[in-house]
Short mmCIF file of C-alpha atoms in Angstrom, two decimals:
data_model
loop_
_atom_site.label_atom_id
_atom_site.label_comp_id
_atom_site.label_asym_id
_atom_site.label_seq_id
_atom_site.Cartn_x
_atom_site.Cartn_y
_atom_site.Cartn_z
CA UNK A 23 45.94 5.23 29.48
CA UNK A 24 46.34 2.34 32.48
CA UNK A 25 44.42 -0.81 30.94
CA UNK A 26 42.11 -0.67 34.41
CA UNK A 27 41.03 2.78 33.37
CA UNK A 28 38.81 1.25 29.94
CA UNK A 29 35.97 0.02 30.31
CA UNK A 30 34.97 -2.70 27.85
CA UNK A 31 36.96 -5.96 28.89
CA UNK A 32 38.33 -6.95 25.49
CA UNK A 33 39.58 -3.42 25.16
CA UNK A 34 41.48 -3.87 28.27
CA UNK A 35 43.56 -6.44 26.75
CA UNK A 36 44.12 -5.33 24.04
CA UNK A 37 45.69 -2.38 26.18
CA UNK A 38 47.42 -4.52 28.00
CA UNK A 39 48.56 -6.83 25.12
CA UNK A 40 49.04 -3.85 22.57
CA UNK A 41 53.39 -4.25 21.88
CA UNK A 42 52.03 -7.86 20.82
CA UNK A 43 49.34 -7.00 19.11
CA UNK A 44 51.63 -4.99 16.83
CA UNK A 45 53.72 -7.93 15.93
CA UNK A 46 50.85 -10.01 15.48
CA UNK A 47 49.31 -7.57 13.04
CA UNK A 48 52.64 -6.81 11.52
CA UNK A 49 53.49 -10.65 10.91
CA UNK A 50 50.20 -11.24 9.56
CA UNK A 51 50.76 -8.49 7.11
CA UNK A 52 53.67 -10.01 6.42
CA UNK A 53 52.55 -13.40 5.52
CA UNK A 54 49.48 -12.92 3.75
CA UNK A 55 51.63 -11.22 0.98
CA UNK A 56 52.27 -12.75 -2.57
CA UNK A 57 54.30 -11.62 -4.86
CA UNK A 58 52.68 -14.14 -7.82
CA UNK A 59 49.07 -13.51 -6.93
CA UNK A 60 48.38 -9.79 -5.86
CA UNK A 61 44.66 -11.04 -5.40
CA UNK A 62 45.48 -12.89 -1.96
CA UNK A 63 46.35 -9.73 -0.03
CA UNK A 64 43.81 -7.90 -2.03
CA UNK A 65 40.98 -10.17 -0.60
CA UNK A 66 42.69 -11.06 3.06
CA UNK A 67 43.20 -6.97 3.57
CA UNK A 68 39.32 -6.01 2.81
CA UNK A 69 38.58 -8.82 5.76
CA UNK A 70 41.56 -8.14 7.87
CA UNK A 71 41.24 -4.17 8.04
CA UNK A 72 37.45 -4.44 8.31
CA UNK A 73 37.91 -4.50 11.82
CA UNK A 74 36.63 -6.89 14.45
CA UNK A 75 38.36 -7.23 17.78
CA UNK A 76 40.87 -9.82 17.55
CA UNK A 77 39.74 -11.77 20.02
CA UNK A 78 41.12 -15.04 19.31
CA UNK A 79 44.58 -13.65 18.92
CA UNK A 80 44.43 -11.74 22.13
CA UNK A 81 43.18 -14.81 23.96
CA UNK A 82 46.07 -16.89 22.36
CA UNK A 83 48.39 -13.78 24.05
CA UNK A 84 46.76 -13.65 27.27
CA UNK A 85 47.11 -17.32 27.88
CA UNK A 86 50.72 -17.75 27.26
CA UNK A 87 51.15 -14.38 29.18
CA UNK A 88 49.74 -15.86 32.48
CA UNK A 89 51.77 -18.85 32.17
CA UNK A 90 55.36 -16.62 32.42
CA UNK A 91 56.02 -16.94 28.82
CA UNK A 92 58.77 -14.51 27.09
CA UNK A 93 58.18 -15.50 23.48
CA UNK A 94 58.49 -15.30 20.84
CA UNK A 95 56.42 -17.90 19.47
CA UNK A 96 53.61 -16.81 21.12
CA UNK A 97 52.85 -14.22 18.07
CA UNK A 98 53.44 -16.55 15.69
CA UNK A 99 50.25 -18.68 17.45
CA UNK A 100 48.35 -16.08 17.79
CA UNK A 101 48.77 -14.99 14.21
CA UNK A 102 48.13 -18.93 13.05
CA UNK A 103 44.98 -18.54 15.48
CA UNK A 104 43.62 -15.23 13.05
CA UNK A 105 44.58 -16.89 9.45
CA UNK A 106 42.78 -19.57 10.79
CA UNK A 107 39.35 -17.40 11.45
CA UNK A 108 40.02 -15.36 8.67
CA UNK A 109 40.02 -18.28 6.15
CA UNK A 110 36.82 -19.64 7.70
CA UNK A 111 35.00 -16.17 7.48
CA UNK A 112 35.93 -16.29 3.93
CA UNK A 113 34.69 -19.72 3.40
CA UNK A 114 31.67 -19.10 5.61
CA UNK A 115 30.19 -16.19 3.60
CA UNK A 116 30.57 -18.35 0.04
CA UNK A 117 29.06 -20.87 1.94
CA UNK A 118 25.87 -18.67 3.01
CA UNK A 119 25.80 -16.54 0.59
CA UNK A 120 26.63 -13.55 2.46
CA UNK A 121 26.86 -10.33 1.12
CA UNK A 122 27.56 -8.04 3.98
CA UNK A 123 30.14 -9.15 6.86
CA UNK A 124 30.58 -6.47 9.74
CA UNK A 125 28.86 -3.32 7.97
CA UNK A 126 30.85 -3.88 4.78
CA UNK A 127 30.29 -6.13 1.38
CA UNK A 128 32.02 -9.86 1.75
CA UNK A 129 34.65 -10.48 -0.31
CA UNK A 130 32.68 -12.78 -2.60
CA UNK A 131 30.50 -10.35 -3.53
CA UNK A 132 33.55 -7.60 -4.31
CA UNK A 133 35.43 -10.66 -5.88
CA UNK A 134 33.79 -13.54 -6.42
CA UNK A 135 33.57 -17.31 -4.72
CA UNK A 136 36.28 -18.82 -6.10
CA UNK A 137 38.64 -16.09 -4.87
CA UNK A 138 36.93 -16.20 -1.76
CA UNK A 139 37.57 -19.83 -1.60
CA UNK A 140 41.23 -20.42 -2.89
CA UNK A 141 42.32 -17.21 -0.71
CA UNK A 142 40.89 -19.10 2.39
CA UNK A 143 42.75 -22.18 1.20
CA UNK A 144 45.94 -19.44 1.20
CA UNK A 145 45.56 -18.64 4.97
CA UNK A 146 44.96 -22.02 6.07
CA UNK A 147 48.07 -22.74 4.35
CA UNK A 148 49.84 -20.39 5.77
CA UNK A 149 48.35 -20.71 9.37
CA UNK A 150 50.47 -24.11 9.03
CA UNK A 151 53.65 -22.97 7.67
CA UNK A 152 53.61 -20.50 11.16
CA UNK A 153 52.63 -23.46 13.63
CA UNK A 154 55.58 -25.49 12.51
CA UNK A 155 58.14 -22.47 13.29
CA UNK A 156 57.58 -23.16 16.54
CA UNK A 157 58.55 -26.68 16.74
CA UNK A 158 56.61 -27.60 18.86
CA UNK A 159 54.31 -30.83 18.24
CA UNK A 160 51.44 -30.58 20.65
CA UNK A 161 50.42 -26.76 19.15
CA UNK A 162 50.57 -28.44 15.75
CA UNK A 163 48.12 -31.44 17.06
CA UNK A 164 46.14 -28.91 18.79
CA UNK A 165 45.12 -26.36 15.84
CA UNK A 166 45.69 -29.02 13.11
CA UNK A 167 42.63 -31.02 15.18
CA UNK A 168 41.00 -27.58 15.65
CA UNK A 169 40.81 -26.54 11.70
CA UNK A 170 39.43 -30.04 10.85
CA UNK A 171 36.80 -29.68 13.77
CA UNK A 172 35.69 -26.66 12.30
CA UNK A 173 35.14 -28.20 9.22
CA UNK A 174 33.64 -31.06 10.59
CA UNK A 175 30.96 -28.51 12.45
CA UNK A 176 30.43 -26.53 9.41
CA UNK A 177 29.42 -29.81 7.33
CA UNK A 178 27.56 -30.55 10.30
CA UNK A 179 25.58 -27.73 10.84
CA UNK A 180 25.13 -27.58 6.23
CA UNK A 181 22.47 -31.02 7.33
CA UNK A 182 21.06 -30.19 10.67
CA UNK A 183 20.35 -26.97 10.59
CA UNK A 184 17.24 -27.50 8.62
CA UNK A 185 16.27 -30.71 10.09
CA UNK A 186 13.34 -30.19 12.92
CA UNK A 187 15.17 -33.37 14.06
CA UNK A 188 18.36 -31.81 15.64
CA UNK A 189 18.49 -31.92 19.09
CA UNK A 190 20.32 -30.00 21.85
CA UNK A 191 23.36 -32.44 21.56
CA UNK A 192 23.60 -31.71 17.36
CA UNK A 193 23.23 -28.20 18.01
CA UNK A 194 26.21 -28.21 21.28
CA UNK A 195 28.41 -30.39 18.77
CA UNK A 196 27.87 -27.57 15.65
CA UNK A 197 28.56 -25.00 18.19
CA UNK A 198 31.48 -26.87 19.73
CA UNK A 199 32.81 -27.13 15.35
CA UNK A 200 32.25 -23.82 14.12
CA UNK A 201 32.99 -21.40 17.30
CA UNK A 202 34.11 -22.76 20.17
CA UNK A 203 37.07 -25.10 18.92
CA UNK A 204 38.76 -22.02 17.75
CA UNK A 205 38.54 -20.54 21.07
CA UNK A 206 39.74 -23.45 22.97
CA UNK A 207 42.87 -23.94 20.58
CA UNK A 208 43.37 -20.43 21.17
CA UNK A 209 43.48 -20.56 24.73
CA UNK A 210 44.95 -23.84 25.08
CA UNK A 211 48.41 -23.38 22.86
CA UNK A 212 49.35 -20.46 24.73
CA UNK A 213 49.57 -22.75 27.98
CA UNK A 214 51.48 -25.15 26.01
CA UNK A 215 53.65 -23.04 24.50
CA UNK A 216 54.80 -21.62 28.03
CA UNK A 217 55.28 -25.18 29.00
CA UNK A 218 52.59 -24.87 31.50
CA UNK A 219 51.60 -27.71 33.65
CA UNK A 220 48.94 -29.99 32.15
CA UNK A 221 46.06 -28.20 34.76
CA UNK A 222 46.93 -25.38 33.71
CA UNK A 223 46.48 -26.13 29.75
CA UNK A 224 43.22 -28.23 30.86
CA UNK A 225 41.87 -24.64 32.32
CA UNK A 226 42.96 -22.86 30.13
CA UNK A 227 41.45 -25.44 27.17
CA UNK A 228 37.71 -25.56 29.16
CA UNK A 229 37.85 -21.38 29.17
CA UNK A 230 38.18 -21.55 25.81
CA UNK A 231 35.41 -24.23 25.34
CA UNK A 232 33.23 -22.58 27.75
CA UNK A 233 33.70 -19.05 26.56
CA UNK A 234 33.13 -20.11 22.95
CA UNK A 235 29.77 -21.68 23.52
CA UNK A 236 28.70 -18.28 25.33
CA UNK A 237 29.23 -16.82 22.51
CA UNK A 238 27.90 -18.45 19.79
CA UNK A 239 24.42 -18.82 22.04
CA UNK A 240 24.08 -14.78 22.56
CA UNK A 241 24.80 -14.69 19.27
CA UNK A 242 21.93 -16.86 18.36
CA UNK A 243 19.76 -15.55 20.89
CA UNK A 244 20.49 -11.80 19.84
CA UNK A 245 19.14 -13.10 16.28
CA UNK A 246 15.38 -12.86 18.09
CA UNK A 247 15.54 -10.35 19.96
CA UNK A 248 18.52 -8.01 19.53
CA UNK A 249 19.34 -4.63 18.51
CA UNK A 250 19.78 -4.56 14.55
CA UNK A 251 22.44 -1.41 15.32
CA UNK A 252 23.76 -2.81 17.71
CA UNK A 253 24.27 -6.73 16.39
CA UNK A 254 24.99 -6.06 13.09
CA UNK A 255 22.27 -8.53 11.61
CA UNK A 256 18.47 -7.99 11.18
CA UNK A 257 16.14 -9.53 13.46
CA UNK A 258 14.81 -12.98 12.19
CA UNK A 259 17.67 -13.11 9.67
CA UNK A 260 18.48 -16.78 10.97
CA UNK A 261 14.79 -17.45 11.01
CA UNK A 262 14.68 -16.23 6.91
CA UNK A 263 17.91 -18.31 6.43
CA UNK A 264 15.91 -21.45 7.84
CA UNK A 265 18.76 -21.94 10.03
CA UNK A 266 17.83 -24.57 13.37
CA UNK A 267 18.99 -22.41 16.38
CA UNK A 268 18.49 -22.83 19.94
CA UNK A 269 15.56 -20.89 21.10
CA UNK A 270 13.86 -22.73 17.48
CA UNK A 271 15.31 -25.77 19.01
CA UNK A 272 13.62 -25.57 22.10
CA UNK A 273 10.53 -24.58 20.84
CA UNK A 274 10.27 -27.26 18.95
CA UNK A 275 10.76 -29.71 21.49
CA UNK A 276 7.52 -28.54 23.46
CA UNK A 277 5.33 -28.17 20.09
CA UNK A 278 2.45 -29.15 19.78
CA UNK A 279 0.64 -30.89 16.18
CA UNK A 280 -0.09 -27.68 14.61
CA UNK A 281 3.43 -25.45 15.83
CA UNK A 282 5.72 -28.33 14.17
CA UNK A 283 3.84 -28.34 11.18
CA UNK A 284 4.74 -24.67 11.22
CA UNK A 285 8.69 -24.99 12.05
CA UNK A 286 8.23 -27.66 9.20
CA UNK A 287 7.40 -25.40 6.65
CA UNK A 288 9.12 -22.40 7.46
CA UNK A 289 12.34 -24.21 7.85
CA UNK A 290 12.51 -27.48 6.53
CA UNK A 291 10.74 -26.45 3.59
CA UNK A 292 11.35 -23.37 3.43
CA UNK A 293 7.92 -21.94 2.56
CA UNK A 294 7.53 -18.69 4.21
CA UNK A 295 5.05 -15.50 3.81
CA UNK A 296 4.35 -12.67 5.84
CA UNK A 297 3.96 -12.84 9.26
CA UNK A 298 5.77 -16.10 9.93
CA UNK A 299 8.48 -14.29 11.77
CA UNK A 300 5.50 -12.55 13.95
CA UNK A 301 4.22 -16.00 14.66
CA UNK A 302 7.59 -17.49 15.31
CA UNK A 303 8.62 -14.95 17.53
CA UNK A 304 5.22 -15.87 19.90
CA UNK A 305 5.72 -19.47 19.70
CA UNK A 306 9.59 -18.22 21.19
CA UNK A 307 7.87 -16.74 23.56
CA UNK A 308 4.95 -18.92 24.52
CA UNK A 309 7.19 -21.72 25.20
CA UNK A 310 10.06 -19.90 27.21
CA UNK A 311 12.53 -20.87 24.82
CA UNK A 312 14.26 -17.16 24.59
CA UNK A 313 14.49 -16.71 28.30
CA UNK A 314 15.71 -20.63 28.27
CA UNK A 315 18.77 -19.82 25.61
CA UNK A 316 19.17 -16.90 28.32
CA UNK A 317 20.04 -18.92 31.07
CA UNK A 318 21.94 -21.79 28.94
CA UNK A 319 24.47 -18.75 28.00
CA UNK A 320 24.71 -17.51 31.67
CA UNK A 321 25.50 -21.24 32.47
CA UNK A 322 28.47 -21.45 29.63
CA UNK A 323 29.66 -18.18 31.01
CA UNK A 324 30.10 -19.19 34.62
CA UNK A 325 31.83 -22.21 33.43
CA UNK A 326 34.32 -20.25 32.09
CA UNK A 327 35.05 -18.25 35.09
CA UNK A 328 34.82 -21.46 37.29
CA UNK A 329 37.89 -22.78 34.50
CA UNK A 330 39.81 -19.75 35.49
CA UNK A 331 39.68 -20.47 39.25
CA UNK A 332 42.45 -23.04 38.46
CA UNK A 333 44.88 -20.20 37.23
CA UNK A 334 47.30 -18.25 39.57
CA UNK A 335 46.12 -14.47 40.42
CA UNK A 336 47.24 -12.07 37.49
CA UNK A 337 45.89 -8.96 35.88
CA UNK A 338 44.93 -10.93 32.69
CA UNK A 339 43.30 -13.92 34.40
CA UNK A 340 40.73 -10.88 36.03
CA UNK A 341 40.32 -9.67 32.42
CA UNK A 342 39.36 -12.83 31.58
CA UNK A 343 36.85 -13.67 33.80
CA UNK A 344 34.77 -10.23 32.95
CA UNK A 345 35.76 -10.88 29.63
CA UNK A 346 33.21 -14.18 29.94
CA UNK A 347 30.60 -11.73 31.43
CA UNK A 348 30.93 -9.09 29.12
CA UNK A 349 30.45 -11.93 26.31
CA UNK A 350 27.05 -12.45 27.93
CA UNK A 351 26.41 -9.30 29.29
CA UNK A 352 23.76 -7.76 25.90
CA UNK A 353 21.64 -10.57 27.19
CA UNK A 354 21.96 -10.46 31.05
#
């Protein structure tokens, strides 16, 4: 089937980008083998076959595809660019406590933490030994930076995120660590790698950005008023987890005596009963702060497509830019 002939945006590309695709998902079998510790593929293949859509990778792909590059290195990035998520995931859910990542059980709870934890260490290893095949020093300055950003916004978001003190800016610079910096290193070493000009990379580096931000603030969004089908997650679950979002982040900054004495408890202190979601759903509400995440995610998601405006005409480059609507689209 032609790639203009699917629907969904991200399936598209992955049409378009499926002969690499293959050799990213047959490298990254490849390399997350042991032949000492039969755990490590154990754990990475539960996470890696669970599905997902591969977006990071693909973006990586797409990049160095509309810059006129021939490869090959450009699978080895894009697998670095999935270890790399991969090992956070794993680290994420031992972090939180999860015990169900996309419809399945988490790896810590099939293992347990520490496997979940030295197996991430595994891929992050291994995400480096596949950026220095390519030789090429800016892509190892670019995702080296990126994996200790991440950290940085995980640490980050471990203090603010239950501090009715975090502001807009915290919550941007969390957002910028856990979710976006991946997405920007994705899109930006494909550029690089194809030698683009530095324009180019910049564009290609504030799509990224951009797109990544969307992203994380549907997600956030979708938290309060999404589809439990449909997202994955129950409604409120970031609300239960006491976690300092942005429509709670808003709502708080027009509160009044009585409604921060409420965020207080429920998520500083972490003192919650029945009908606290209820309420906290009408304080969302009463102060605009849903239909105000709204429009901050429509905002992210124009600046991506405004990024792409920089970038010749190309197939992908269209793919792209209703890629950045689609991201937004469950909340248009």
């Amino acid at each position: 089937m032609d790639a203009s002939d699917i629907a969904k945006p991200h399936d598209r590309l992955a049409a378009w980008l499926a002969d690499d695709m293959v050799a990213v998902n047959d490298l990254i079998q490849t390399r997350m083998a042991s032949k000492h510790a039969p755990r490590i593929p154990e754990v990475t293949r539960h996470l890696v076959d669970a599905g997902g859509k591969r977006l990071r990778p693909m973006l990586t792909l797409a990049a160095a595809h509309l810059c006129g590059y021939e490869g090959p290195y450009h699978i080895h990035l894009a697998a670095t660019v999935e270890f790399i998520h991969t090992a956070t995931l794993l680290h994420d859910d031992v972090v939180d406590e999860s015990g169900q990542r996309r419809g399945r059980p988490t790896a810590n709870l099939l293992w347990d933490n520490k496997s979940s934890v030295l197996v991430g260490d595994y891929l992050f290893s291994r995400s480096f030994q596949l950026m220095t095949e390519t030789g090429n020093m800016d892509v190892l300055r670019i995702l080296s930076d990126a994996s200790a950003t991440i950290a940085e916004g995980e640490v980050l978001q471990m203090t603010a995120a239950q501090d009715l003190a975090t502001d807009e800016a915290v919550y941007l610079q969390v957002v910028r660590g856990k979710t976006a910096a991946l997405f920007s290193a994705a899109t930006e070493v494909g550029g690089v790698i194809a030698e683009a000009e530095d324009k180019i990379v910049r564009a290609l580096f504030d799509y990224g950005d951009a797109l990544g931000i969307a992203f994380q603030i549907v997600d956030d969004l979708l938290d309060y008023q999404g589809q439990s089908a449909a997202t994955g997650k129950n409604i409120g679950d970031d609300f239960r987890e006491r976690k300092l979002t942005l429509p709670v982040i808003k709502a708080v900054a027009k509160a009044d005596a009585d409604q921060r004495a409420f965020w207080s408890r429920t998520i500083e202190k972490g003192q919650q009963g029945d009908g606290d979601l209820d309420h906290a759903l009408a304080l969302l509400r009463q102060h605009g702060a849903l239909e105000a995440t709204r429009v901050d995610a429509l905002t992210w998601a124009d600046k991506a497509k405004t990024a792409l405006g920089h970038l010749p005409p190309h197939a992908l480059r269209d793919m792209l830019i209703d890629l950045a609507d689609y991201v937004v689209a469950r909340v248009s």
